[in-house]
XYZ file of C-alpha atoms in Angstrom:
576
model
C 17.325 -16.415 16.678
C 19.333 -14.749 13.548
C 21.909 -12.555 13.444
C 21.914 -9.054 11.955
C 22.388 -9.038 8.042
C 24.892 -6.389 6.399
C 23.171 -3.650 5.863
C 21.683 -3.672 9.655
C 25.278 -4.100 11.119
C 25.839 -0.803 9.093
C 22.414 0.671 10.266
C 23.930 -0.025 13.378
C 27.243 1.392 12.960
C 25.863 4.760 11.576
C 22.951 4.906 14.457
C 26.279 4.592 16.859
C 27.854 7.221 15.286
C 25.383 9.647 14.950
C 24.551 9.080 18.605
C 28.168 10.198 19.183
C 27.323 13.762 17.878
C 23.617 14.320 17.652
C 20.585 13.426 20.340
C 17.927 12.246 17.680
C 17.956 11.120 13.878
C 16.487 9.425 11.770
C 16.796 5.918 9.766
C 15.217 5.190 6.012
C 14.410 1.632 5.616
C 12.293 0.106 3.122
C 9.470 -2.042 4.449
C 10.214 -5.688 4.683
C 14.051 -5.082 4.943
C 14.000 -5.489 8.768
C 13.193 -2.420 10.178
C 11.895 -4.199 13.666
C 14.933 -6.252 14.375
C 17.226 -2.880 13.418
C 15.619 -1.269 15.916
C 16.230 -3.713 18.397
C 19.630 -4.592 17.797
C 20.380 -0.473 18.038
C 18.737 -0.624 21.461
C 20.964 -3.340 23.295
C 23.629 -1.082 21.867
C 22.773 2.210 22.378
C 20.822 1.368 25.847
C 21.501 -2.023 27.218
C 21.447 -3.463 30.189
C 20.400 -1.012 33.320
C 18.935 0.790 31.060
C 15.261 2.284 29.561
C 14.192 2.742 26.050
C 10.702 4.230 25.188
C 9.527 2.161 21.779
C 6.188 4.125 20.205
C 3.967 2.736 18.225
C 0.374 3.945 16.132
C -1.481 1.274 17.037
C -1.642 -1.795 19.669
C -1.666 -4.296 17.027
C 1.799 -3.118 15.702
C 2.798 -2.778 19.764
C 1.726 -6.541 20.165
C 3.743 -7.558 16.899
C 6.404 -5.763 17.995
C 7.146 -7.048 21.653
C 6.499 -10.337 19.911
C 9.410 -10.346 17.388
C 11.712 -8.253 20.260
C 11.339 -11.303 22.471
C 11.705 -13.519 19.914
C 15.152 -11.669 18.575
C 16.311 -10.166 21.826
C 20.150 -11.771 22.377
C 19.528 -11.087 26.391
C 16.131 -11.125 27.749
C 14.631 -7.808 28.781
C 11.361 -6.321 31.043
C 8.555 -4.854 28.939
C 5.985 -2.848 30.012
C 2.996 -1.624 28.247
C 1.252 1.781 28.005
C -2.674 2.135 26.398
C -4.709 4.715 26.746
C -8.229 4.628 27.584
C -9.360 6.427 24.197
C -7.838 3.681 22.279
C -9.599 0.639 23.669
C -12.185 -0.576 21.536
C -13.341 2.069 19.196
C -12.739 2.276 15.564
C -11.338 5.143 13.659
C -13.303 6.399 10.948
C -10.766 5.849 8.691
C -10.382 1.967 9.519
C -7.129 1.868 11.150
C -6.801 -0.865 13.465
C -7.397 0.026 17.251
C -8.040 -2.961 19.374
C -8.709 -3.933 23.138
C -6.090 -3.939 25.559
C -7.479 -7.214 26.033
C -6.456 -8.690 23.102
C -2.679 -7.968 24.087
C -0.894 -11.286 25.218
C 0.860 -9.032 28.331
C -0.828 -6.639 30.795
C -0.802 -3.195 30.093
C -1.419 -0.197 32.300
C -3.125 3.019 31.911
C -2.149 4.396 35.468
C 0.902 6.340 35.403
C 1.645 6.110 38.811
C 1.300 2.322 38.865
C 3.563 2.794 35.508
C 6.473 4.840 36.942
C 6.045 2.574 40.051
C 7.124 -0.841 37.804
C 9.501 0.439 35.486
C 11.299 2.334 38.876
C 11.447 -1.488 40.612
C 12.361 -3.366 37.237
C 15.578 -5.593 37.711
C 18.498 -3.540 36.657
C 20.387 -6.670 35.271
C 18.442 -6.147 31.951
C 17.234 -3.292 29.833
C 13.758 -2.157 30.560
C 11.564 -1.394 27.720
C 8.303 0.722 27.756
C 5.761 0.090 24.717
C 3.443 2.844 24.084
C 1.305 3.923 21.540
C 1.217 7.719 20.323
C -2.219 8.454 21.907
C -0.845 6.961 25.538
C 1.601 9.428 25.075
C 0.138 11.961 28.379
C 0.238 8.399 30.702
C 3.928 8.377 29.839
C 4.549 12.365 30.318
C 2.052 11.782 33.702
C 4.348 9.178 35.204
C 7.406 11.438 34.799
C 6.063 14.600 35.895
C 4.053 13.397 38.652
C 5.481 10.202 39.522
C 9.058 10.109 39.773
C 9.462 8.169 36.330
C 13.411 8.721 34.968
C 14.490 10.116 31.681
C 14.317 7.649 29.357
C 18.145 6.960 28.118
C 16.729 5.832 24.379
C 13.385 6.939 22.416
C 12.088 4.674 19.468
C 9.434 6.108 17.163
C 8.068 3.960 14.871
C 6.277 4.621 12.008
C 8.103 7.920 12.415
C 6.163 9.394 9.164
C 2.994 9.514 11.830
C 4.551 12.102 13.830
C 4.890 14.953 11.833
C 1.872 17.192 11.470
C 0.780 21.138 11.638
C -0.171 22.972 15.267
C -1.793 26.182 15.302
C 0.386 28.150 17.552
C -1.453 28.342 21.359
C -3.376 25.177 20.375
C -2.697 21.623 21.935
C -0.250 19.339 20.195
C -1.880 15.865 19.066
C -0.821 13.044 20.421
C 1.709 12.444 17.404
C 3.887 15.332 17.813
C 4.070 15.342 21.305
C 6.607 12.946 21.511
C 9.228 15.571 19.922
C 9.556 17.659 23.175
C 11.386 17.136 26.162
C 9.004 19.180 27.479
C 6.479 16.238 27.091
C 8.381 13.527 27.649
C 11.754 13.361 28.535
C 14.542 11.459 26.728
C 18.239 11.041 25.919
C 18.376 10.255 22.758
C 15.496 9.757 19.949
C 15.160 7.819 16.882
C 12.958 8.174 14.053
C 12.487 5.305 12.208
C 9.662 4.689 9.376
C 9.918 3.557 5.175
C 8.134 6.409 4.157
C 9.372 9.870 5.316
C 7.175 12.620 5.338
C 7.811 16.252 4.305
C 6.020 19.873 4.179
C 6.706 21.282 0.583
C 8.303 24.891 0.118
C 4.143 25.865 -0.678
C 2.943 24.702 2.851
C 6.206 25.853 4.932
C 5.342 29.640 3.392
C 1.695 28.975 4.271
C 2.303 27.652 7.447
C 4.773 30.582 8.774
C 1.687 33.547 7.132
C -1.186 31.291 9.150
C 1.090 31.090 12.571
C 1.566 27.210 12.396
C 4.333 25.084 13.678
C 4.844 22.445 11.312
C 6.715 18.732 12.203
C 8.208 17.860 9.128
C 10.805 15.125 9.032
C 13.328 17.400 6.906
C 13.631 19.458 10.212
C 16.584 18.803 11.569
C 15.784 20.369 14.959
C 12.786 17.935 15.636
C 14.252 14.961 14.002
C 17.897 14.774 13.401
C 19.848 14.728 9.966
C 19.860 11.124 8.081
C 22.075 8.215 9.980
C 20.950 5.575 7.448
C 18.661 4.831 4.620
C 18.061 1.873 2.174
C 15.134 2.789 -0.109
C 12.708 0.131 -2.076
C 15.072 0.271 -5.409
C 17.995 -1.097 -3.319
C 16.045 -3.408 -1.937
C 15.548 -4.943 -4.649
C 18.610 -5.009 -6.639
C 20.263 -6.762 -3.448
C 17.446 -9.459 -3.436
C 15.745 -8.427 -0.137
C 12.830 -7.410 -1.527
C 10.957 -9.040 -4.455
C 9.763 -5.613 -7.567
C 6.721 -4.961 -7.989
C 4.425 -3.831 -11.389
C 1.802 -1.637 -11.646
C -0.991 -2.771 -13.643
C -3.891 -0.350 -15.027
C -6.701 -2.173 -15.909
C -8.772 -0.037 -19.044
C -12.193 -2.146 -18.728
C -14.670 -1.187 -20.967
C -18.243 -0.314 -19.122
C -20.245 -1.337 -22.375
C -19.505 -5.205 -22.280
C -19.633 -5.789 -18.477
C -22.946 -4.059 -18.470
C -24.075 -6.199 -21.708
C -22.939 -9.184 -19.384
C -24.437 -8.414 -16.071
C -27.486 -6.908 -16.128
C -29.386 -9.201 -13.778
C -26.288 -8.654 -11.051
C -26.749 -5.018 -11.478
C -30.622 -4.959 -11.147
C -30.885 -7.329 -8.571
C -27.794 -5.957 -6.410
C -29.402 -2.377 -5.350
C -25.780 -0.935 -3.642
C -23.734 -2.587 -7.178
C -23.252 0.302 -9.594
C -22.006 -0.165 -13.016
C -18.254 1.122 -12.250
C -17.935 -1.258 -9.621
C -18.842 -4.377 -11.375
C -16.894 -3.029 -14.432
C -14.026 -3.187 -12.083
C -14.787 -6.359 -10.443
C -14.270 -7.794 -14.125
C -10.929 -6.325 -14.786
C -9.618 -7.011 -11.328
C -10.644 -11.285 -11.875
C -8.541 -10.927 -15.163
C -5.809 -9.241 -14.025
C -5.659 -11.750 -11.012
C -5.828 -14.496 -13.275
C -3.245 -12.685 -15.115
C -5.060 -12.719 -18.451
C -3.343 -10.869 -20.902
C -0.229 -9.542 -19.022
C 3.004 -9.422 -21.423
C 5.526 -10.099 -18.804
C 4.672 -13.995 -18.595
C 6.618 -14.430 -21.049
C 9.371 -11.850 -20.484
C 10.148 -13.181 -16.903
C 10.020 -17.012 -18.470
C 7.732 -18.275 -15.820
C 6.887 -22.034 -15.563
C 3.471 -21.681 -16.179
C 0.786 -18.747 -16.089
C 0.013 -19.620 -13.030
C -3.108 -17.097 -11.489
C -2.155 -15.028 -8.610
C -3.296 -16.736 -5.388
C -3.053 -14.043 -2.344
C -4.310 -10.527 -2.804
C -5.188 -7.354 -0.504
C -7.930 -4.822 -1.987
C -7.828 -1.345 -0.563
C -11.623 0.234 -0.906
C -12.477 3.741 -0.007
C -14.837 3.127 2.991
C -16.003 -0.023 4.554
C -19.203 0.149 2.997
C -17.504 -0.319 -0.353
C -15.451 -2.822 0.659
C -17.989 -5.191 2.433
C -19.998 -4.537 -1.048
C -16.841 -5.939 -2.732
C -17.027 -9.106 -0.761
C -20.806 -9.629 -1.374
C -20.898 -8.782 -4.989
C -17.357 -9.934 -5.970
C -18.053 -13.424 -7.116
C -21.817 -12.892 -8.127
C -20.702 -10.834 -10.909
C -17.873 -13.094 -12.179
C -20.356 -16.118 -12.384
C -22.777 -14.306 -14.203
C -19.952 -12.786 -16.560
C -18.439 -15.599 -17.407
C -21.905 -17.416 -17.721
C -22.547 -15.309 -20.774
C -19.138 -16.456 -22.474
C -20.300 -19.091 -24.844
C -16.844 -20.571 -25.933
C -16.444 -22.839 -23.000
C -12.890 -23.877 -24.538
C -11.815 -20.023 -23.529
C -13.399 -19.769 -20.338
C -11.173 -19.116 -17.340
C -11.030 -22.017 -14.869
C -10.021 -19.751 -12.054
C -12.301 -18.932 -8.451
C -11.706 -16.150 -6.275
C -12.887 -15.662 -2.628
C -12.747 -12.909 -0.713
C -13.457 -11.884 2.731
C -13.778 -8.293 4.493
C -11.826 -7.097 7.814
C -12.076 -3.777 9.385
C -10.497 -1.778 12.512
C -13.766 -2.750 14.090
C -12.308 -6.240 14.529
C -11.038 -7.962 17.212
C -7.325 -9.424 17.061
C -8.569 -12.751 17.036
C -11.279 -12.189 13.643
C -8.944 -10.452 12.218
C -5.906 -12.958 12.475
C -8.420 -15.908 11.619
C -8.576 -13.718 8.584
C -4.877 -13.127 8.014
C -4.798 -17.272 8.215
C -7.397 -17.496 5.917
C -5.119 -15.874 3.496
C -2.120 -17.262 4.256
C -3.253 -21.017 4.023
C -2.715 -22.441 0.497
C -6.042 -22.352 -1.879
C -7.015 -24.520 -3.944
C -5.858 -25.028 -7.134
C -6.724 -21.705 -9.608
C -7.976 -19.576 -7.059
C -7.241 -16.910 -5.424
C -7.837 -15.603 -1.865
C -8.635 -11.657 -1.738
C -8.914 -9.820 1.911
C -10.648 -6.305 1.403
C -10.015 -3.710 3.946
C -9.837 0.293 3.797
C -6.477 0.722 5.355
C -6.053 -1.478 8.642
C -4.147 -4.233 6.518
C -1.481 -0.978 5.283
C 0.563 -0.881 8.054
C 2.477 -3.567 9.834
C 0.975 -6.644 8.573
C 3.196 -9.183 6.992
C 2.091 -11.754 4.796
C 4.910 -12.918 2.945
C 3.013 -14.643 0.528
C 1.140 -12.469 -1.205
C 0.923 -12.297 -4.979
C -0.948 -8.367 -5.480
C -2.780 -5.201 -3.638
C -5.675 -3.629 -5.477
C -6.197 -0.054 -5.651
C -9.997 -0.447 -6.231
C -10.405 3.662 -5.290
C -8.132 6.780 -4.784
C -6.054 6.715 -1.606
C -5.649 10.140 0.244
C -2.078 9.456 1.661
C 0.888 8.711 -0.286
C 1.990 7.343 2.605
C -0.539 4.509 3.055
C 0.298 3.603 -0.949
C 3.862 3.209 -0.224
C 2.918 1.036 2.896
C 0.443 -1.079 1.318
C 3.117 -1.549 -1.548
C 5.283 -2.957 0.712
C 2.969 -5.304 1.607
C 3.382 -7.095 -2.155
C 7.248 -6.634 -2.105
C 7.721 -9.355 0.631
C 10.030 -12.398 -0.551
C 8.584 -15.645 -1.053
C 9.561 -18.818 -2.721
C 8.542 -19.186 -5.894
C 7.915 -15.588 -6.292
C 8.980 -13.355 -9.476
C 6.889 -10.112 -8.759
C 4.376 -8.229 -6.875
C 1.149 -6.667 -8.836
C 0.260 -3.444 -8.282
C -3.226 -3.535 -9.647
C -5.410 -0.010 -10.935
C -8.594 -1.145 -12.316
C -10.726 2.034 -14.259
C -13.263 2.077 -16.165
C -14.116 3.197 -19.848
C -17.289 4.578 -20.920
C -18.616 2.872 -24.136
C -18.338 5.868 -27.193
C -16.113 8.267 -25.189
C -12.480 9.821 -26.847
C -9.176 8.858 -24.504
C -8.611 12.362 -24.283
C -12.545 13.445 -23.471
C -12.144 10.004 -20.442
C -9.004 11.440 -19.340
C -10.192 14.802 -18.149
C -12.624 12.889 -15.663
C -10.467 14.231 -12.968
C -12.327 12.123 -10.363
C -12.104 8.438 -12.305
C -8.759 8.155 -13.244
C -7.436 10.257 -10.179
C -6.776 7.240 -8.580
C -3.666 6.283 -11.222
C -1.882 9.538 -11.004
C -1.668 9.232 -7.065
C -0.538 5.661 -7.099
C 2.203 6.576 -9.302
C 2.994 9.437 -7.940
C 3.163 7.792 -4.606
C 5.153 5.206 -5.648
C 7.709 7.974 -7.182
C 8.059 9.888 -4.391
C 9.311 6.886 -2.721
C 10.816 4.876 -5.024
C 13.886 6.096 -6.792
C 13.936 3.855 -9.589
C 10.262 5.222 -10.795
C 11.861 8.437 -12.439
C 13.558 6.553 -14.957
C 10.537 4.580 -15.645
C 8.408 7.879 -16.345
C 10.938 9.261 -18.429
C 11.605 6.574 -20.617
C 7.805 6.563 -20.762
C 7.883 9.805 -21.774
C 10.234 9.049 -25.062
C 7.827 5.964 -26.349
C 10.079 3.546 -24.860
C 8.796 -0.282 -23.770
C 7.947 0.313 -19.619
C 5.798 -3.169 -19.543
C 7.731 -4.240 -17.189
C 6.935 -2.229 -14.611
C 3.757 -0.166 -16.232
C 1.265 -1.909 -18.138
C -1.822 -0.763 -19.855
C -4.080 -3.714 -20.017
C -7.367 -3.100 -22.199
C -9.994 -5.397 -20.326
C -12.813 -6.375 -22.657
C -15.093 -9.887 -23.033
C -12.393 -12.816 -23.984
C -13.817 -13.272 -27.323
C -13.798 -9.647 -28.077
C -10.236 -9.569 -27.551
C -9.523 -12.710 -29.092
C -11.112 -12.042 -32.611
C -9.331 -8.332 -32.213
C -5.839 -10.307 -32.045
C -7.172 -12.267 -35.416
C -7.905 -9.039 -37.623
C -4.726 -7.540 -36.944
C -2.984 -10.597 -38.215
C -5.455 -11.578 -40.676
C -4.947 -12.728 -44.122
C -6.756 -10.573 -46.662
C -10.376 -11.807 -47.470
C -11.637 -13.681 -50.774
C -13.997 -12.311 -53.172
C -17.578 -14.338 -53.047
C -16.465 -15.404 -57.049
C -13.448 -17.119 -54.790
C -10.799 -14.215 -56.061
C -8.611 -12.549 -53.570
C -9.229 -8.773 -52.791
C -5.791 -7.477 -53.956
C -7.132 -9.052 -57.782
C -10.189 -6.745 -57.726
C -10.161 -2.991 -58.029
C -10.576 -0.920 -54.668
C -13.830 -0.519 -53.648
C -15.575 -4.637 -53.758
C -16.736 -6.806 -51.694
C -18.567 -7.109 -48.208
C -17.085 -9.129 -46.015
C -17.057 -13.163 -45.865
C -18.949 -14.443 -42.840
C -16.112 -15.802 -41.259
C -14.392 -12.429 -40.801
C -14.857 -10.316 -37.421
C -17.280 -7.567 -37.174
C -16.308 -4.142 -36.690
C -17.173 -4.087 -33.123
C -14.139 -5.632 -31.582
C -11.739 -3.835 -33.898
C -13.161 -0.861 -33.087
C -12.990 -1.993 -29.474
C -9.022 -2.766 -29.703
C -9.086 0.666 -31.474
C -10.672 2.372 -28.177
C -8.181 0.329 -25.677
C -5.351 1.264 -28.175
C -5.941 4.403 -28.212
C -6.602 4.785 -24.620
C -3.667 3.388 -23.039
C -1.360 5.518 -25.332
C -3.621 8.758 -24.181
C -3.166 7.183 -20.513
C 0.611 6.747 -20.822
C 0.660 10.674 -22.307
C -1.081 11.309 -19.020
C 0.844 9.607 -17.023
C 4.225 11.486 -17.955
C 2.556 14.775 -17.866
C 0.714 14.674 -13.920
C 4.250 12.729 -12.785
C 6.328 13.873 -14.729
C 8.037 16.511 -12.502
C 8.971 14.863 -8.579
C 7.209 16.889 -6.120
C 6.272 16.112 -2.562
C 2.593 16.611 -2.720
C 1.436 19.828 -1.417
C -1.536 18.006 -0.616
C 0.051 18.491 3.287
C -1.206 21.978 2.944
C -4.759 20.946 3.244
C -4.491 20.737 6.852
C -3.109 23.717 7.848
C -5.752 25.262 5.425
C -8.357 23.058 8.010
C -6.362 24.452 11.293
C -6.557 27.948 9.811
C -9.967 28.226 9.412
């Protein structure tokens, strides 16, 4: 057992004294600053001993994690109970968030409200009772009160709080989520909202929502959710050494030498399309850190490869493809690279996990990535989003953005994820591989909305959440150096870049008659065999050019903070 560090004695202190005023608020904490054990330590306080605290969760796997560390951490033992309901138990949201068996919980857990109320009601009142529920058990908990004698609860936890805000037609049902805001539902005391990532309705959607007739839950409410006890965002986190910072990494890889390089992979491999392999290439560079600048600035060691990475895919499709394709193309890339001395001696293996899973697969695959690989190589888990929420693995070096996300929110999260401390650890990678069409301007690539969407909402993600990013974007925007904490990294074959370095800090070529240029008038000579061909200059050229047109773009689609009125899109859905 530990005791609480500073900042969650003062969590503590402020959730005390807001309690002393208010009935619900809310507390800001970064992920992996101890969110969990906050919580807990504010409900022997606030609650304690005789009494009953309500802790919601989105999904059993974060319940089971939860009661876990609570047991663990508790300073007096206490009697949980668990609530699942029966839509949760083994199906798989089409979205890939994790929803597992009730079965694969390590206590019982109860859909009957009566047998519910009936428990909690005879629990020893020498400790506090605690009630673990997910958001979609929500009517088993509202059940046992209204029709089973089932007390007010004296606290409310909602975790993940972000999850609970949404947009309700007037007259229509509630989901599950926003349910829990009402006494009417389910009665409580007091209620706290606790999540890293708040979640807002923009001035746009508010005016939209009050012409369409739709009650919005938007954590800026101070009706439904309290004003602000306590918050400690990712930037603080930081600077006081709790969390490790993170870099974002775009990857510019050019299409025309990974398809020179794989064709056989890309005939043979009928679901592999071009951009994917293209991206497959830049993300085994950037994970064996070829070509990064901040080696050097952050005086590591060694360039050691990155050895623990999550990739985020669109669908599960995608990302089982990723895992069957992944290493096929890198052997046949690298096959065609006929300087042996410059090959990388680096592996990478990767394995898929889905919602779909049960606990046990899918912690033999959290193992599998937390055991040590072997020397130079790398361990990559693929997943859509089930990995984005709640899972800790301490350890890990990057995440991989391998397609737009829709939700800020699961960016943030699965940012988090790379920002854990670990010994030994300087930074986290935040890695954005694109692609480049061979023969195509910056500015012609750019206005493919669809390809390079996928940067602007990472970083705009990141800077709604992150108040350190601002600064980075505007010192972007005046041509200042941001490598360390944007990069643009042009991705080409090794010998390409190589022999692009050489030309740019070549010495000027001899005459055939053994003269040097600068003693002949302008105009002479072709070119002595040992001198590059235009291709890879023209190449640099392209990636030069690109990542300046990509930094231009950067400042103008981020440059102004706004909370996404991409929250409007639902209401527009309800409305119609």
């Amino acid at each position: 057992k530990h005791g609480p560090l500073e900042h969650q004695k003062e969590a503590l202190a402020k959730a005390k004294e807001g309690f002393s005023e208010y009935d619900r608020g809310k507390i800001i904490m970064a992920c992996g600053t101890g969110k969990t054990y906050t919580s807990l330590i504010i409900a022997e306080q606030i609650a304690g001993v005789g009494k009953t605290v309500l802790y919601m969760v989105p999904s059993l796997s974060l319940m089971s994690q939860t009661i876990r560390e609570w047991k663990n951490d508790a300073t007096e033992d206490f009697t949980a109970f668990s609530a699942c309901s029966d839509e949760t138990v083994g199906s798989r949201k089409k979205d890939d968030e994790v929803i597992i068996s009730k079965n694969d919980l390590a206590f019982p857990a109860t859909t009957n409200a009566n047998d519910l109320a009936q428990a909690v009601t005879k629990a020893p009142k020498d400790r506090m009772t605690v009630v673990f529920s997910t958001y979609h058990s929500i009517d088993v908990i509202s059940e046992a009160q209204k029709s089973h004698g089932l007390q007010s609860f004296d606290l409310i936890i909602c975790d993940e709080a972000h999850r609970t805000t949404g947009a309700t037609l007037v007259g229509e049902d509630e989901s599950s989520f926003v349910k829990i805001h009402k006494n009417d539902n389910v009665s409580g005391k007091k209620r706290l909202y606790m999540t890293a990532t708040p979640r807002i309705y923009g001035d746009k959607a508010k005016s939209k929502a009050d012409d369409e007739n739709v009650a919005l839950a938007s954590m800026d409410d101070v009706d439904t959710y309290g004003p602000l006890f306590f918050h400690r965002g990712f930037g603080w986190a930081v600077e006081n050494n709790l969390l490790t910072d993170y870099k974002v990494v775009v990857l510019a890889v050019d299409e025309g030498i990974v398809s020179e390089k794989v064709q056989n992979r890309l005939a043979e491999g009928a679901e592999l399309k071009l951009d994917d392999a293209t991206k497959i290439v830049g993300c085994y560079k950037a994970l064996a850190k070829d070509g990064l600048k901040e080696i050097d600035a952050l005086d590591f060691s060694s360039m050691k490869p990155m050895r623990r990475a999550l990739a985020f895919c669109q669908n599960i499709k995608l990302s089982k493809l990723l895992e069957q394709e992944f290493v096929q193309v890198v052997e046949e890339y690298r096959s065609k690279d006929t300087d042996e001395e410059k090959k990388l001696d680096f592996r990478v293996e990767l394995k898929h996990v889905d919602g779909g899973f049960d606990a046990d697969m899918r912690n033999d695959r959290l193992n599998w990535l937390k055991d040590d690989p072997e020397d130079n190589t790398c361990r990559v888990l693929t997943n859509v989003r089930c990995l984005s929420e709640g899972v800790d693995v301490p350890a890990l070096d990057a995440v991989i953005f391998m397609h737009p996300r829709k939700s800020q929110i699961d960016v943030v999260q699965s940012v988090g994820r790379v920002m854990r401390k670990s010994e030994g650890k300087d930074l986290g990678y935040v890695i954005i591989p694109i692609t480049v069409a061979p023969g195509v301007t910056p500015q012609k690539a750019l206005n493919d909305n669809e390809k390079y969407r996928v940067v602007w909402q990472i970083l705009n993600a990141l800077r709604s959440h992150d108040e350190r990013f601002d600064s980075t974007i505007n010192k972007m925007g005046l041509g200042e150096d941001v490598s360390d904490r944007i990069e643009i990294v042009g991705v080409g074959a090794r010998e390409e870049l190589d022999a692009t370095t050489a030309v740019v800090d070549d010495i000027k070529p001899k005459k055939r008659d053994g003269k040097d240029e600068s003693e002949t008038v302008e105009g002479g000579s072709e070119p002595s065999p040992e001198e590059p061909s235009d291709q890879p200059e023209q190449l640099a050229f392209v990636l030069s050019d690109l990542s300046k047109a990509i930094k231009a773009k950067i400042v103008e689609r981020c440059g102004t903070r706004d909370y996404w009125e991409n929250w409007a899109k639902d209401i527009a859905k309800i409305a119609q």
